[in-house]
Amino acid sequence: MNGLKDARALLSRSERLLVFTGAGMSSDSGMTTFRGKDGLWRNRTAEELSSLAGLRSHPELVWEWYGKRFVAQEGVKPHQGYTALADMQRRKGRMPVVTQNVDGLHQAAGLTEVYELHGSMATVSCLDGCGFRGPFRRGMLETLPPTCPECGGLLRPDVVLFGEPLPEGVIQEAFRLAGQWADLLLVVGTSMLVWPAAGIPWEALRAGVEVIEVNPEPTALSDATGVIWVPGRAAEVLPGLLGT
Ligand code: APR
């Protein structure tokens, strides 16, 4: 199977479409990816920057990095690929979206039933266990690392850090949707390198669900049986792919 024509035919026939996205979905809104050529991890290891151990051992460095990402996100708007997804969700009546992204752009585009596998940058919590959780505010970056307004302890972004479990129940629901509910899976902008999230498309294929992948670069998924790889950028491909 190949090409845009086959993919469009599958999408128009699908009654239970599941969408799975990665950092590449936000790239055309100006958010850098992690592993692409402009990737964020290029000069530091993920473990060093985005792990609980890293946050405890050098909180200023980690918060400086996250602060840059928070600030980079201010004013970032969802591109037309997100709008195309939201329009498709309205037409389908239901279209769950499972994302690895923590930037909230799917919701900003009006998408509902969004499963955030890796948490969200919208809130921060107290790492020292006093139970505080609140919206992230840019003012928190004035003094690094930001401290808990309740107890003065260290604050953490409410994203899943390397070495941490994913939010209870979310990954299980994502696998259930892929393996037991969906009749088609649309994968956009993921390198397919971080597990267990990367297992979701393989779960769909195991269940006999066809997969459409939108990515300018091939991944481990692209030449698998049952996958239509549509080479291209999300903002460029999705409007034509999903349009009526
Ligand atoms: N449109 C679609 N795909 C794109 C675009 C674009 N405009 N630009 C880049 N891509 C693709 C890249 O080719 C790559 O395959 O998006 C993918 C981005 O891969 P990663 O940066 O590894 O992002 P992701 O797969 O989401 O990483 C998974 O790793 O670091 C952790 O928690 C972090 O959620 C993240 C997880």
Coordinates of C-alpha atoms and ligand atoms in Angstrom, one line a residue:
M1 CA 0.0 0.0 0.0
N2 CA 1.4 3.4 -0.6
G3 CA 0.7 7.1 -0.9
L4 CA -1.6 9.8 0.0
K5 CA -4.5 8.4 -2.0
D6 CA -4.7 5.1 -0.1
A7 CA -4.3 7.0 3.2
R8 CA -7.1 9.4 2.4
A9 CA -9.4 6.5 1.4
L10 CA -8.6 4.7 4.7
L11 CA -9.2 7.9 6.7
S12 CA -12.6 8.6 5.1
R13 CA -13.8 5.1 5.7
S14 CA -12.5 4.9 9.3
E15 CA -15.1 4.9 12.0
R16 CA -12.8 4.6 15.0
L17 CA -9.7 6.7 14.2
L18 CA -7.0 7.0 16.9
V19 CA -4.3 9.6 16.7
F20 CA -0.8 9.2 18.2
T21 CA 1.6 12.2 18.2
G22 CA 5.2 13.1 19.1
A23 CA 7.4 16.2 19.2
G24 CA 7.3 16.4 15.4
M25 CA 3.7 17.4 15.7
S26 CA 4.7 20.6 17.4
S27 CA 7.8 21.3 15.3
D28 CA 5.9 23.4 12.8
S29 CA 4.6 25.6 15.6
G30 CA 8.2 26.4 16.5
M31 CA 8.8 23.8 19.3
T32 CA 12.1 22.0 18.8
T33 CA 12.1 18.3 18.7
F34 CA 14.3 16.2 21.0
R35 CA 16.2 14.0 18.5
G36 CA 15.9 15.8 15.2
K37 CA 18.9 17.7 13.7
D38 CA 17.8 20.8 15.8
G39 CA 17.0 18.4 18.7
L40 CA 17.1 19.6 22.2
W41 CA 19.1 16.6 23.5
R42 CA 21.9 17.3 21.0
N43 CA 24.4 18.5 23.5
R44 CA 23.1 16.9 26.7
T45 CA 21.8 13.5 27.5
A46 CA 18.1 13.2 28.3
E47 CA 18.9 11.5 31.6
E48 CA 21.0 14.5 32.6
L49 CA 18.3 17.0 31.9
S50 CA 15.1 15.3 32.3
S51 CA 15.4 12.9 35.2
L52 CA 14.5 13.0 38.8
A53 CA 18.1 12.3 39.7
G54 CA 19.2 15.2 37.5
L55 CA 16.6 17.5 39.0
R56 CA 17.7 16.7 42.5
S57 CA 21.5 16.8 41.8
H58 CA 21.5 20.0 39.7
P59 CA 18.1 21.6 39.9
E60 CA 19.3 25.0 38.5
L61 CA 20.6 23.4 35.3
V62 CA 17.4 21.3 34.8
W63 CA 15.1 24.3 35.6
E64 CA 17.2 26.5 33.3
W65 CA 16.6 24.0 30.5
Y66 CA 12.9 23.6 31.3
G67 CA 12.5 27.3 31.7
K68 CA 13.8 27.8 28.2
R69 CA 11.2 25.3 27.0
F70 CA 8.4 26.9 29.0
V71 CA 9.3 30.3 27.6
A72 CA 9.8 29.0 24.1
Q73 CA 6.2 27.8 24.3
E74 CA 4.7 31.1 25.3
G75 CA 2.7 32.5 22.4
V76 CA 3.2 29.3 20.4
K77 CA 0.0 28.7 18.4
P78 CA -1.2 25.3 17.0
H79 CA -0.5 25.2 13.3
Q80 CA -3.0 24.2 10.6
G81 CA -2.2 20.5 11.1
Y82 CA -3.7 20.7 14.5
T83 CA -6.8 22.5 13.1
A84 CA -7.2 19.7 10.5
L85 CA -7.1 17.2 13.4
A86 CA -9.7 19.1 15.3
D87 CA -12.0 19.4 12.3
M88 CA -11.6 15.6 11.7
Q89 CA -12.5 15.0 15.4
R90 CA -15.6 17.0 15.0
R91 CA -16.6 15.2 11.8
K92 CA -15.9 11.7 13.4
G93 CA -17.8 12.6 16.6
R94 CA -15.0 10.9 18.6
M95 CA -11.3 10.7 17.8
P96 CA -9.0 10.0 20.8
V97 CA -5.6 11.6 20.7
V98 CA -2.7 10.0 22.5
T99 CA 0.3 12.3 22.7
Q100 CA 3.9 12.2 24.1
N101 CA 4.0 15.9 24.0
V102 CA 3.6 18.1 27.1
D103 CA 2.9 21.4 25.4
G104 CA -0.8 21.4 25.5
L105 CA -1.1 22.4 21.8
H106 CA -3.7 19.7 21.0
Q107 CA -6.0 21.1 23.6
A108 CA -5.2 24.7 22.5
A109 CA -6.4 23.7 19.0
G110 CA -9.7 22.6 20.5
L111 CA -9.0 18.8 20.5
T112 CA -10.7 16.9 23.3
E113 CA -10.1 13.4 24.7
V114 CA -6.3 14.0 24.7
Y115 CA -4.3 11.4 26.6
E116 CA -1.0 13.0 27.8
L117 CA 1.4 10.0 28.3
H118 CA 4.3 12.1 29.5
G119 CA 2.4 14.6 31.6
S120 CA 2.1 18.3 31.0
M121 CA 4.1 21.6 31.4
A122 CA 0.9 23.4 32.5
T123 CA 1.5 22.7 36.2
V124 CA 4.3 22.2 38.7
S125 CA 4.3 20.3 42.0
C126 CA 6.3 20.3 45.2
L127 CA 9.1 17.7 45.0
D128 CA 9.4 17.6 48.8
G129 CA 6.0 16.1 49.3
C130 CA 3.9 18.9 50.8
G131 CA 1.3 18.2 48.2
F132 CA 1.4 21.6 46.5
R133 CA 0.4 21.6 42.8
G134 CA -0.4 24.7 40.8
P135 CA -0.2 26.3 37.3
F136 CA 3.3 27.0 36.1
R137 CA 3.9 30.8 36.1
R138 CA 6.7 32.5 34.2
G139 CA 7.5 34.5 37.3
M140 CA 8.6 31.2 38.9
L141 CA 11.7 31.4 36.7
E142 CA 13.0 34.6 38.3
T143 CA 14.9 32.6 40.9
L144 CA 16.2 29.2 39.9
P145 CA 15.4 26.7 41.0
P146 CA 11.8 27.7 41.8
T147 CA 10.7 26.9 45.3
C148 CA 7.4 25.7 46.6
P149 CA 5.1 28.6 47.8
E150 CA 3.8 26.4 50.5
C151 CA 6.9 24.8 52.1
G152 CA 9.9 26.3 50.3
G153 CA 10.9 23.0 48.9
L154 CA 11.9 22.3 45.3
L155 CA 9.3 22.5 42.6
R156 CA 9.2 20.1 39.7
P157 CA 7.4 20.3 36.3
D158 CA 4.5 17.9 36.1
V159 CA 6.1 16.0 33.2
V160 CA 7.2 12.4 33.3
L161 CA 11.0 12.5 34.0
F162 CA 13.2 9.7 32.8
G163 CA 13.1 6.8 35.2
E164 CA 9.6 7.7 36.4
P165 CA 6.5 5.6 35.8
L166 CA 3.9 7.1 33.3
P167 CA 0.7 8.5 34.8
E168 CA -1.3 5.5 36.2
G169 CA -3.9 4.2 33.7
V170 CA -3.0 6.5 30.8
I171 CA -0.6 4.2 29.0
Q172 CA -3.0 1.2 29.6
E173 CA -5.9 3.1 28.1
A174 CA -3.7 4.1 25.1
F175 CA -2.8 0.5 24.5
R176 CA -6.5 -0.6 24.8
L177 CA -7.5 2.1 22.3
A178 CA -4.8 0.9 19.9
G179 CA -5.4 -2.8 20.2
Q180 CA -9.1 -3.1 21.0
W181 CA -11.0 0.0 19.8
A182 CA -9.3 1.7 16.8
D183 CA -10.0 0.6 13.2
L184 CA -7.2 2.9 12.0
L185 CA -4.2 4.6 13.7
L186 CA -2.7 7.9 12.5
V187 CA 0.9 8.5 13.8
V188 CA 2.4 11.9 13.5
G189 CA 5.9 13.2 14.3
T190 CA 7.5 10.6 16.6
S191 CA 10.9 8.9 16.3
M192 CA 9.4 5.7 17.7
L193 CA 12.4 5.5 20.1
V194 CA 10.9 6.0 23.6
W195 CA 9.0 3.2 25.2
P196 CA 6.4 2.3 26.3
A197 CA 4.8 5.0 24.1
A198 CA 6.6 3.6 21.0
G199 CA 4.7 0.3 21.6
I200 CA 1.4 1.9 20.7
P201 CA 1.7 1.6 16.9
W202 CA 3.0 -1.9 17.2
E203 CA 0.0 -2.9 19.4
A204 CA -2.3 -1.6 16.7
L205 CA -0.5 -3.5 14.0
R206 CA -0.6 -6.7 16.1
A207 CA -4.4 -6.2 16.3
G208 CA -4.6 -5.9 12.5
V209 CA -5.2 -2.2 12.6
E210 CA -3.7 -0.3 9.7
V211 CA -1.4 2.6 10.4
I212 CA -0.7 5.9 8.6
E213 CA 2.5 7.6 9.5
V214 CA 3.3 11.3 8.8
N215 CA 7.0 12.1 9.3
P216 CA 9.5 13.8 7.0
E217 CA 12.0 11.0 8.0
P218 CA 11.5 7.3 8.0
T219 CA 11.3 5.5 11.3
A220 CA 11.3 1.8 12.4
L221 CA 7.5 1.9 11.6
S222 CA 7.7 3.3 8.1
D223 CA 8.4 0.1 6.2
A224 CA 6.4 -2.3 8.4
T225 CA 3.6 -4.3 6.8
G226 CA 0.3 -2.5 7.2
V227 CA 1.8 0.9 7.5
I228 CA 1.4 3.7 4.9
W229 CA 4.3 6.2 5.4
V230 CA 3.4 9.6 4.1
P231 CA 6.7 11.6 4.0
G232 CA 6.2 15.2 5.0
R233 CA 5.7 17.8 7.7
A234 CA 2.6 17.7 9.8
A235 CA 1.6 21.3 9.0
E236 CA 1.9 20.6 5.3
V237 CA 0.5 17.1 5.0
L238 CA -2.4 16.9 7.5
P239 CA -4.7 19.5 6.0
G240 CA -4.7 17.7 2.6
L241 CA -4.7 14.2 4.2
L242 CA -7.6 14.9 6.6
G243 CA -9.5 17.5 4.5
T244 CA -12.9 16.6 3.3
Ligands
APR1 N1 6.2 17.0 11.1 C1 6.2 15.7 11.4 N2 7.2 15.1 12.0 C2 8.3 15.8 12.2 C3 8.5 17.2 11.9 C4 7.3 17.8 11.3 N3 7.4 19.1 11.0 N4 9.7 17.6 12.3 C5 10.3 16.5 12.8 N5 9.5 15.4 12.8 C6 9.8 14.1 13.3 C7 11.3 13.7 13.3 O1 11.6 13.1 12.0 C8 11.3 12.6 14.4 O2 11.0 11.4 13.9 O3 9.4 14.1 14.6 C9 10.1 13.1 15.3 C10 10.6 13.7 16.6 O4 11.3 12.7 17.3 P1 11.7 13.0 18.9 O5 12.4 14.4 18.9 O6 12.4 11.8 19.3 O7 10.3 13.2 19.6 P2 9.4 12.1 20.2 O8 9.4 10.9 19.3 O9 8.1 12.7 20.6 O10 10.2 11.7 21.6 C11 9.5 10.8 22.5 O11 11.2 11.3 24.2 O12 12.5 12.9 25.1 C12 11.4 12.1 25.3 O13 9.6 12.7 26.6 C13 10.2 13.0 25.4 O14 8.0 12.7 24.6 C14 9.4 12.7 24.2 C15 9.8 11.3 23.9

